[in-house]
Coordinates of C-alpha atoms and ligand atoms in Angstrom, one line a residue:
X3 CA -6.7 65.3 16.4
X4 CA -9.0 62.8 17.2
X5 CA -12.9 63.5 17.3
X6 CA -13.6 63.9 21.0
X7 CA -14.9 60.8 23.0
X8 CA -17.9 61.6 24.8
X9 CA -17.3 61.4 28.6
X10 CA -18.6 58.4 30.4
X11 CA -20.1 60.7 33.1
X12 CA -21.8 62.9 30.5
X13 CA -23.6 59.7 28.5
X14 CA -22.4 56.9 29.1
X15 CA -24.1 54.7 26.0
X16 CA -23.0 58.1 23.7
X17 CA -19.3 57.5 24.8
X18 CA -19.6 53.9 24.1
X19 CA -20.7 54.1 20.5
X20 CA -17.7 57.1 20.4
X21 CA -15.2 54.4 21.2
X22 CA -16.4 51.3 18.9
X23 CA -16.9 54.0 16.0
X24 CA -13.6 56.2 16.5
X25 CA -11.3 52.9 17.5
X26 CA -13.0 51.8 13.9
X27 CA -14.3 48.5 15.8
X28 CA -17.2 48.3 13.8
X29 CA -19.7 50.6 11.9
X30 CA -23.1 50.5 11.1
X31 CA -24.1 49.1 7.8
X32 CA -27.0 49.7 5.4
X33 CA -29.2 47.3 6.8
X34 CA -30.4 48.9 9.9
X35 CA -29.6 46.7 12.6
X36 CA -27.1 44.9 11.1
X37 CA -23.3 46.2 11.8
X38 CA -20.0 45.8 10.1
X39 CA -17.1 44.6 11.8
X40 CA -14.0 46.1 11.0
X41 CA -10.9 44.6 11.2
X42 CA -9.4 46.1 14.5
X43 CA -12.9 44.7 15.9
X44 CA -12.5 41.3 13.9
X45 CA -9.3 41.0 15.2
X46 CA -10.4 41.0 19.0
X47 CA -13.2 38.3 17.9
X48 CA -10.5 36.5 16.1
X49 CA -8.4 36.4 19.3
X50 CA -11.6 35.0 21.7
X51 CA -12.3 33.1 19.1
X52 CA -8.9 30.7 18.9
X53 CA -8.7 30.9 23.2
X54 CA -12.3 29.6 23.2
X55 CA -11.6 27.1 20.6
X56 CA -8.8 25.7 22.2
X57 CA -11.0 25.0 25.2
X58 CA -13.5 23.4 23.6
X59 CA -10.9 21.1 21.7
X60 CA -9.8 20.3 25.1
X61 CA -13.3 19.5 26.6
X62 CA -13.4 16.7 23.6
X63 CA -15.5 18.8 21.2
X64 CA -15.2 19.0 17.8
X65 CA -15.9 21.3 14.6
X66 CA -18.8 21.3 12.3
X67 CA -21.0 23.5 9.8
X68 CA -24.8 23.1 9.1
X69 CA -26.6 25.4 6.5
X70 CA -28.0 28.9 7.4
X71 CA -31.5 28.0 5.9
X72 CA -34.0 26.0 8.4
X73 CA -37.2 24.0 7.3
X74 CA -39.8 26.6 9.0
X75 CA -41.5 23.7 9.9
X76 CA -38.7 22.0 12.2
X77 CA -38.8 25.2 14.4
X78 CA -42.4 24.2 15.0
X79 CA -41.8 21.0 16.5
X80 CA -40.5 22.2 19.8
X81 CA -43.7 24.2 20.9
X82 CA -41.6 26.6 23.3
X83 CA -38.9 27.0 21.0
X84 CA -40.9 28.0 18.1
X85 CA -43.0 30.5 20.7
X86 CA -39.8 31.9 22.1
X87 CA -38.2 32.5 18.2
X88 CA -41.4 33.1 16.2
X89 CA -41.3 37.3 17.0
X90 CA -37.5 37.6 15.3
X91 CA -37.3 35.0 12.6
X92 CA -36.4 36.5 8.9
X93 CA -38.2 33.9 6.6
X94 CA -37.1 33.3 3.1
X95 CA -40.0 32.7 1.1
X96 CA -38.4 33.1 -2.6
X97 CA -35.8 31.4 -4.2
X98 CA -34.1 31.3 -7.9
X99 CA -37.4 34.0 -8.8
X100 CA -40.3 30.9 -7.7
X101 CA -42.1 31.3 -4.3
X102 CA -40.5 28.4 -2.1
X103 CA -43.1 24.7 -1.4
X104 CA -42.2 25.8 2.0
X105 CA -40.5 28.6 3.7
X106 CA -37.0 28.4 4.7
X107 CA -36.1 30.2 8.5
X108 CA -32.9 31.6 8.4
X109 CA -31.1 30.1 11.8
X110 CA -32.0 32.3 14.7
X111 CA -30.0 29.0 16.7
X112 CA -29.4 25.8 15.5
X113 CA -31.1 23.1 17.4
X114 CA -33.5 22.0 14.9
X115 CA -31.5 21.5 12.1
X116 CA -28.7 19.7 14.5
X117 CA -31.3 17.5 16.0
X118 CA -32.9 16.8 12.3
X119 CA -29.1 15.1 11.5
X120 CA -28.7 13.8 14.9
X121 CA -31.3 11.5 14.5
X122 CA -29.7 10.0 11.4
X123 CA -26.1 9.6 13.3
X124 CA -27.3 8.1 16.3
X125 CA -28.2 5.0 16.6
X126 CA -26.2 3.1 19.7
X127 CA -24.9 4.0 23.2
X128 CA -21.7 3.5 21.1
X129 CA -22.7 7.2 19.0
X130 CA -22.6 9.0 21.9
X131 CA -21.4 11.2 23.6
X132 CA -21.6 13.1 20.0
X133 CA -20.1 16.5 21.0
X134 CA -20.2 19.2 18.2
X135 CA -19.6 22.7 18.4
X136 CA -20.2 24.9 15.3
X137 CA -18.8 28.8 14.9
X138 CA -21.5 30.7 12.9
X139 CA -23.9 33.8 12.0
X140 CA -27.4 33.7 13.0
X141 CA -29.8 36.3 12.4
X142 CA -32.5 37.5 15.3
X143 CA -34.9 40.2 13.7
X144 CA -34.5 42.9 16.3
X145 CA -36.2 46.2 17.0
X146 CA -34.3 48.1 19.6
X147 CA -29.8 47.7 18.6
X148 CA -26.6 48.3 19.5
X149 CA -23.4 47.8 18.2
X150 CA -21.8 44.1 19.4
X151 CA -24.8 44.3 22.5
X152 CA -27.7 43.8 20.1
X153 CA -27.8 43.2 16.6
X154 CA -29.7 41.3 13.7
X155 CA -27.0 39.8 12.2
X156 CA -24.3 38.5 14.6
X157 CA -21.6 36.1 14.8
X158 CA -21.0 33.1 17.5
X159 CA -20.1 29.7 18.7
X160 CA -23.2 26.8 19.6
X161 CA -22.4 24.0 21.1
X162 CA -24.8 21.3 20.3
X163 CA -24.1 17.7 22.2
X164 CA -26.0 14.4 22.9
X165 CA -25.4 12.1 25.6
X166 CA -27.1 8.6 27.0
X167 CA -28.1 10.1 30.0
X168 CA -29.5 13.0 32.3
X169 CA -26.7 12.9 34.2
X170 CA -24.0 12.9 31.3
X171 CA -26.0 16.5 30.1
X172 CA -26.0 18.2 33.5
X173 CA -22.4 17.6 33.9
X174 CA -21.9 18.7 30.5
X175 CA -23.8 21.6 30.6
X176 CA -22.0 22.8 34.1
X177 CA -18.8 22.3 32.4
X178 CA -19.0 24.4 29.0
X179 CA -20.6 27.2 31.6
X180 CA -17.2 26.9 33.4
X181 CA -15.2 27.0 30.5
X182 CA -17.4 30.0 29.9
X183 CA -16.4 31.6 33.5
X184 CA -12.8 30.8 32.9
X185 CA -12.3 32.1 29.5
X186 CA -14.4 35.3 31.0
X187 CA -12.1 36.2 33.9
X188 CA -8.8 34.9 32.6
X189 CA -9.0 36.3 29.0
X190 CA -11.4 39.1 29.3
X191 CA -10.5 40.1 32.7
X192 CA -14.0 40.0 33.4
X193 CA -15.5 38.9 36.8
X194 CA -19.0 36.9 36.8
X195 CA -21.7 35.5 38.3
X196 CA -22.2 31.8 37.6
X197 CA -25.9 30.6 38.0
X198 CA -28.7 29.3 36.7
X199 CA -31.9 31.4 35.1
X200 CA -35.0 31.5 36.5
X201 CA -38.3 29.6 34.8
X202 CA -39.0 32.9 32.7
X203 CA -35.2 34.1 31.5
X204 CA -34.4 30.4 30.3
X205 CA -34.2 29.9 26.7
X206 CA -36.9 28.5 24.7
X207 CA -37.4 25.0 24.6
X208 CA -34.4 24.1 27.4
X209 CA -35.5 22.7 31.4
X210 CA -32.7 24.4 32.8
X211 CA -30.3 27.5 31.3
X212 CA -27.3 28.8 32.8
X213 CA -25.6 31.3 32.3
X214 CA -22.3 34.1 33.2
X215 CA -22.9 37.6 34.1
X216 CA -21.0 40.3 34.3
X217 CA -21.5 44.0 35.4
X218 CA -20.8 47.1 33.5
X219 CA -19.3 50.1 34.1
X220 CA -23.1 51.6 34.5
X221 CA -23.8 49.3 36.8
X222 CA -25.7 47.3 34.2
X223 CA -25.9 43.7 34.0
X224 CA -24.7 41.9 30.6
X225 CA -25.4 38.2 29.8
X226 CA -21.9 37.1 28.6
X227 CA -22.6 33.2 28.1
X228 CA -25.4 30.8 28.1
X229 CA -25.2 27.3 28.6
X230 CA -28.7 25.2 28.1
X231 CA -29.6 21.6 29.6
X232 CA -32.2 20.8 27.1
X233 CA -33.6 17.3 28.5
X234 CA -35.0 15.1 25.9
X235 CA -37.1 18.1 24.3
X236 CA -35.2 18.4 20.8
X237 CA -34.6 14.4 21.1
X238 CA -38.1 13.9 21.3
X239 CA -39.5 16.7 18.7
X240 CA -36.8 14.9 16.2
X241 CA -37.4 11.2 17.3
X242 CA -34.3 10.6 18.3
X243 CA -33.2 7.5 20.4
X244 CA -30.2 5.3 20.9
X245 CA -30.1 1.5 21.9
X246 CA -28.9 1.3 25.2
X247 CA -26.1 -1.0 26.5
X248 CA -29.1 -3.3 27.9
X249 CA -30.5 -3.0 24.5
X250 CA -33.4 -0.8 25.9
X251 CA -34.6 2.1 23.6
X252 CA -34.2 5.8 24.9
X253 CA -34.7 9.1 23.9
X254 CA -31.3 11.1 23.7
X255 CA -30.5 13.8 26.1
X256 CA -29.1 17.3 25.1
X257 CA -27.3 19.9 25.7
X258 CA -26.4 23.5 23.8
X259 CA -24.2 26.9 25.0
X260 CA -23.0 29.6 23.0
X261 CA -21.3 32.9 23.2
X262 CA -21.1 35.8 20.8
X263 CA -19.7 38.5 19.5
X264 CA -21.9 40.4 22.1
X265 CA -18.2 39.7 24.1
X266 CA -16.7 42.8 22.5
X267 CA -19.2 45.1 23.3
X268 CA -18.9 43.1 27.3
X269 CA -14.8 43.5 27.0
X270 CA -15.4 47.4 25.4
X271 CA -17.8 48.4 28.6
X272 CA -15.9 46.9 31.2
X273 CA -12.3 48.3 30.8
X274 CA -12.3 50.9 28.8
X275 CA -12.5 54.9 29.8
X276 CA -13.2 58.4 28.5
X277 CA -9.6 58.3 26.2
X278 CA -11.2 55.3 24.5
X279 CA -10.1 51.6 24.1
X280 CA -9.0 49.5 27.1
X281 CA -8.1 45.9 26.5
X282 CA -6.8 43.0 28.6
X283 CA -3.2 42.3 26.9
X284 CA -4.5 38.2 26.4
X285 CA -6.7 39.5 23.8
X286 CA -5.1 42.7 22.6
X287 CA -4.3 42.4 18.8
X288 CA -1.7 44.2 19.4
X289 CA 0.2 44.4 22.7
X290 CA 3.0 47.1 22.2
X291 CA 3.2 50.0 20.4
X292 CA 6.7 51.7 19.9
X293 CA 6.3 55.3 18.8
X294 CA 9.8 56.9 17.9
X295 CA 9.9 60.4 18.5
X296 CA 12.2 62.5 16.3
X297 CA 13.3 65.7 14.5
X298 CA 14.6 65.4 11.1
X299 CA 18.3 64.8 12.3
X300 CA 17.7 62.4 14.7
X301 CA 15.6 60.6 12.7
X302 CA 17.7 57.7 11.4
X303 CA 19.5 56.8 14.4
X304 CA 16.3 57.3 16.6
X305 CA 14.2 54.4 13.9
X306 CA 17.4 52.3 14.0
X307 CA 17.1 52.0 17.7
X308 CA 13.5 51.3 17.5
X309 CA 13.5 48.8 14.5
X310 CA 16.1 46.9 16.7
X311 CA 13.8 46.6 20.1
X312 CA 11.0 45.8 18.1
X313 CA 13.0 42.5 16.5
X314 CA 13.4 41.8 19.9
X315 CA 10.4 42.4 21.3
X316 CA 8.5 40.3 18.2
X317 CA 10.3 37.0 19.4
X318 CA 7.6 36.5 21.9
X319 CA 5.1 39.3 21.2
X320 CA 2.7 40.9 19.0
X321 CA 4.6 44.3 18.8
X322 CA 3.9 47.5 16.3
X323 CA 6.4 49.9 15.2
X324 CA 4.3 53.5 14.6
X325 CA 6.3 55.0 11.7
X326 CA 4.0 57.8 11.1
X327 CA 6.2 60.6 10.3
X328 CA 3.0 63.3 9.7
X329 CA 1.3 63.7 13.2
X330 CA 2.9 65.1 16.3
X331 CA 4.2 63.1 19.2
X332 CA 1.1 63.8 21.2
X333 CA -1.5 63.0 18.5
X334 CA 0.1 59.5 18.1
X335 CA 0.2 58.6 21.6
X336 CA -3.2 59.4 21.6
X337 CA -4.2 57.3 18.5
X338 CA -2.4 54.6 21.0
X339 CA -4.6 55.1 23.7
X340 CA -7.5 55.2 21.7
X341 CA -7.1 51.9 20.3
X342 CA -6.6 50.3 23.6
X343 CA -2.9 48.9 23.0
X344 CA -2.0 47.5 26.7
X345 CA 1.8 49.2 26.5
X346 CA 3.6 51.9 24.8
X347 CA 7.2 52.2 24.4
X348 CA 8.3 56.3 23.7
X349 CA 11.9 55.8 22.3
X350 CA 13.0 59.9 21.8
X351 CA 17.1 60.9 21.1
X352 CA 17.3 61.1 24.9
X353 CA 16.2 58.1 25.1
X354 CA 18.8 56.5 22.4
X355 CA 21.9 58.3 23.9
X356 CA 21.2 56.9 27.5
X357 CA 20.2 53.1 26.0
X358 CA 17.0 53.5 27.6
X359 CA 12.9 53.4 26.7
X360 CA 9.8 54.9 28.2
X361 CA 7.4 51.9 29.3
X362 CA 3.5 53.5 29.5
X363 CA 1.0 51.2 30.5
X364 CA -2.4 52.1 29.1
X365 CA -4.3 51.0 32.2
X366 CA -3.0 53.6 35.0
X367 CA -0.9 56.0 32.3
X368 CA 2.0 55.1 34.7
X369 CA 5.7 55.4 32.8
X370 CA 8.4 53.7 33.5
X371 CA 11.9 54.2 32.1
X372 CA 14.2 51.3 31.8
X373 CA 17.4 50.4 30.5
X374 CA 16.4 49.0 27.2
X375 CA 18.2 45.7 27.8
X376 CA 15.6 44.8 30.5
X377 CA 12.8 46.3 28.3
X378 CA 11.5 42.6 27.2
X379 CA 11.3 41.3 30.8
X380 CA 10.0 44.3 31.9
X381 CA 7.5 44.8 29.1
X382 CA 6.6 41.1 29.9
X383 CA 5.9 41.4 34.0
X384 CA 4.1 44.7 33.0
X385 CA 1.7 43.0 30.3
X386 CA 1.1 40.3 32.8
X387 CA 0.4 43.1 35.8
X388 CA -1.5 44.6 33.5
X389 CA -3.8 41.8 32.6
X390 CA -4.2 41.3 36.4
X391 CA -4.8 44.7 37.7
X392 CA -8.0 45.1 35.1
X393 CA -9.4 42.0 36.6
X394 CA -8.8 42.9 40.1
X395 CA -10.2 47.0 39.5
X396 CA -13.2 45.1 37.6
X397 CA -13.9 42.7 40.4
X398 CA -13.6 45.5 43.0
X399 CA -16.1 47.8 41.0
X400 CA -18.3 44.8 41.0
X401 CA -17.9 44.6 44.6
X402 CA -18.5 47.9 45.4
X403 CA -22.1 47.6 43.2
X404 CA -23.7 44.5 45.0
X405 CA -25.7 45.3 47.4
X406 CA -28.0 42.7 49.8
X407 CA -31.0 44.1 50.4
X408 CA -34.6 42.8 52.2
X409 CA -37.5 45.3 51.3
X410 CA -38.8 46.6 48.4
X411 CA -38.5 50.1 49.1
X412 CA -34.4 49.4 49.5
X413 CA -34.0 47.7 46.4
X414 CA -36.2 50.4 44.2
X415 CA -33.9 53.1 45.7
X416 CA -30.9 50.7 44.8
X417 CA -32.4 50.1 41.3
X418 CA -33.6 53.5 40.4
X419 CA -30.6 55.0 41.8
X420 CA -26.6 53.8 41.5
X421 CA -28.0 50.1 40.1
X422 CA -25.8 47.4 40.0
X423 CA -26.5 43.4 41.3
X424 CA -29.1 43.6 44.0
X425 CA -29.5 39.7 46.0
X426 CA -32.7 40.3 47.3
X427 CA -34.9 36.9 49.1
X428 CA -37.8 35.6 46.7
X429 CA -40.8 33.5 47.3
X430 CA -39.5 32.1 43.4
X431 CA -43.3 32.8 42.2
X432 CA -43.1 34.1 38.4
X433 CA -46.3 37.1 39.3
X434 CA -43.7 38.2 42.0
X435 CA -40.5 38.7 39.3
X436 CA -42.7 39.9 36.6
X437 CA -44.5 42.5 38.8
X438 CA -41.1 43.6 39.7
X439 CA -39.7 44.0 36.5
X440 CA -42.8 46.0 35.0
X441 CA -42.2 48.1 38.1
X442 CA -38.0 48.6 38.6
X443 CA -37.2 46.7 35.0
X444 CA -34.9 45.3 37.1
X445 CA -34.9 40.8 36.3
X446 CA -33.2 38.2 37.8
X447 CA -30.3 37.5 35.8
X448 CA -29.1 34.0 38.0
X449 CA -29.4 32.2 41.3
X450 CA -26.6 30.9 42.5
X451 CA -25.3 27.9 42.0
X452 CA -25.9 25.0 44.5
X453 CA -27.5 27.4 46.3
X454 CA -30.3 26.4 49.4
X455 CA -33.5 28.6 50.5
X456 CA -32.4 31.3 52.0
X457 CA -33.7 30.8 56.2
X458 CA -36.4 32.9 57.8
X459 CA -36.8 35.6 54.8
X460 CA -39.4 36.8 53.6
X461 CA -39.7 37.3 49.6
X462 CA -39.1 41.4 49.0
X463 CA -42.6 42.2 47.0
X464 CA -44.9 39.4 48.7
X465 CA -43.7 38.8 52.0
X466 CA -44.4 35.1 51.5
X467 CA -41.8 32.8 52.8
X468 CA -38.7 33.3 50.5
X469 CA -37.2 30.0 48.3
X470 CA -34.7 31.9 46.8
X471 CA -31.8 34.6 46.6
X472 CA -32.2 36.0 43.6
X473 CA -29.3 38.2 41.9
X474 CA -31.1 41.4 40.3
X475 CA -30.2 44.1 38.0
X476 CA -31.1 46.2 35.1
X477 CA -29.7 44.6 32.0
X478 CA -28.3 45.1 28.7
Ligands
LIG11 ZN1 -43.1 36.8 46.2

């Protein structure tokens, strides 16, 4: 049998490294802080990976590759961006056994290095929009880790793209963070927030960053997406301008977004429970499992019957056949669970002399038997409920864990007790937000979008006259 998954209730971040380590998702490697992905994990990155892709082909972007190793001094020329990487860069300082003229950063993000080409490829109004995404590692020295949430090493997509005006970059921006939003709540069946970052949460060296949110199943927030409007910043630390159609000169304008493998660990916490693995069928490597129950003389007609509704099933699905023969019924439906496969199909001698299959879905446990001529419609409607109903129980947990509140004392009770997204009224003072996350460590992971001062309020800590409503909760 399988090692026993720690229960949610009991510790929750115990059971979540239980499931990524016992569904073999990853594993922790020799490097501390750094994590190996295995391939059932890899394969669930594989399968974000070619949806998010598509979308970005769609949106007119294209695929390149820049090298790992940064100039230390490019990071410098963006005075926040240096301040706001300096504490996790990994330096190389060797190289073939000779200390290196100068230092080489290994990318913590790629800006620098994109901008340092940039300013050789553009030249005209005619070079732009120039609208490059690249799928990478990058390395972020960190102290505190967690498998997928937080490591050293991880792997992800940037989006780096130049346009000839502000305008051109703000719509940009808004419209990878959509892509974002969609590929969250239609692929991961993850709701989120959509918003923009306060002054102090924005990444370093950008004017504005926005970003996706969603919420745990401990009530904590997770960052799932960030998309940066970075001005002329990176344009102007780099020198880079275009001749505009008047035949003016002009410094470029930028944007950047990314998402990571930090998804899995977002997909992981959202849907899955205390029998392991839960995912939405759209990303499930593999959506059905049939698992042939049999004694030793009902074995060959019992596989036959399987082998044949497999065939079937494959034309338009990703379908396994479980032909372990040394572990009990029980133990293999269990192995199913644990690995999150969205439907199970029990095919027992029963089963085989009345043409019919036992549908399981791994979201309610609900079976289902059917005459196994309607089992690929049926398995189809299911996968497709299936995919719904984890959006819809996300979005009502979600709903249940947002909470308005106006005082201080409410939203410390809140915080400190069942957490979750707290929209409280803020004068938008930095001394206010920091005070309040030394004090709850609760920040303020967005404001909504398009959003207007909220009238006659009073900001929670202060009591000044509030500017904002700002969307709090502890994060990840
Ligand atoms: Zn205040």
């Amino acid at each position: 049998m399988a090692e026993r998954i720690t229960p949610r209730a009991d510790n929750y971040s115990q059971w979540y490294v239980d499931v990524v380590l016992q569904a073999r998702l990853a594993d922790y490697s020799p490097v501390k802080g750094c994590m190996v992905i295995r391939p059932r994990g890899f394969a669930i990155w594989e399968k974000m990976r070619s949806a998010l892709d598509a979308m970005f082909k769609e949106t007119g972007h294209q695929n390149a590759y820049f090298p790992m190793l940064i100039p230390e001094s490019f990071l410098r020329r963006e005075a926040e961006h240096v301040e706001g990487f300096s504490p996790e860069l990994a330096v190389v300082t060797h190289g073939g056994g000779e200390v290196l003229e100068e230092p080489l950063v290994i990318r913590p993000t790629s800006e620098t290095i994109i901008w340092s080409m940039y300013k050789k490829w553009i030249q005209s109004y005619r070079d732009l929009p120039l609208l490059i995404n690249q799928w990478a590692n990058v390395v972020r020295w960190e102290k505190r880790t967690r498998l997928f949430l937080r490591t050293t090493e991880f792997l992800w997509q940037e989006g780096h793209t130049a346009h000839a005006t502000r305008e051109e970059a703000q719509e940009e921006t808004l419209r990878m963070l959509m892509v974002y939003k969609k590929f969250a709540e239609e692929y991961m069946a993850l709701p989120v927030l959509a918003g923009i970052k306060s002054e102090s949460e924005k990444f370093a060296g950008a004017v504005e960053t926005y970003a996706i949110e969603g919420l745990m199943q401990d009530c904590r927030a997770l960052q799932a997406g960030t998309s940066h409007n970075l001005g002329q910043n990176f344009a102007k630390a780099f020198d880079v301008t275009f001749q505009t159609r008047e035949g003016g000169l002009e410094h470029v304008w930028a944007t950047s977004w990314g998402v990571s493998t930090r998804l899995v660990g977002a997909l992981i916490m959202t849907h899955s429970d205390d029998k392991g693995l839960v995912l939405p069928p759209a990303l499930a490597p593999t959506e059905i499992v049939i698992v042939p129950i049999f004694k030793t003389e009902t074995r060959a007609q019992v596989m036959e019957f399987a082998r044949r509704l497999a065939a079937q099933l494959r034309e338009t699905r990703s379908v396994e056949l479980d032909d372990d023969e040394q572990n009990s019924p029980g133990y293999r439906f269990a192995e199913a669970e644990l690995r999150g496969v969205p439907l199970r199909i029990e095919v027992g001698p029963r089963d085989v002399a009345q043409d019919q299959v036992v549908l399981v879905r791994r979201d309610t446990g609900e079976k289902l038997p059917v005459p196994s001529g309607e089992a690929p419609d049926r398995a189809a409607e299911l996968l497709q409920d299936i995919q719904q109903n984890l959006y819809r129980r996300a979005l009502e947990f979600r709903k249940a864990h947002t909470h308005a509140v106006d005082d201080y004392e409410g939203f410390k009770r809140i915080i400190e007790g069942e957490g979750g997204f707290v929209e409280s009224p803020w004068c938008g003072g930095t001394a206010c937000e920091a005070k309040i996350k030394d004090e709850t460590k609760a920040t303020i992971r967005v404001l909504a979008l398009g959003r207007s001062a909220p009238e006659g309020k009073s900001c929670l800590l202060c009591g000044e006259k509030a500017n904002e409503l700002a969307i709090f909760a502890k994060a990840y």
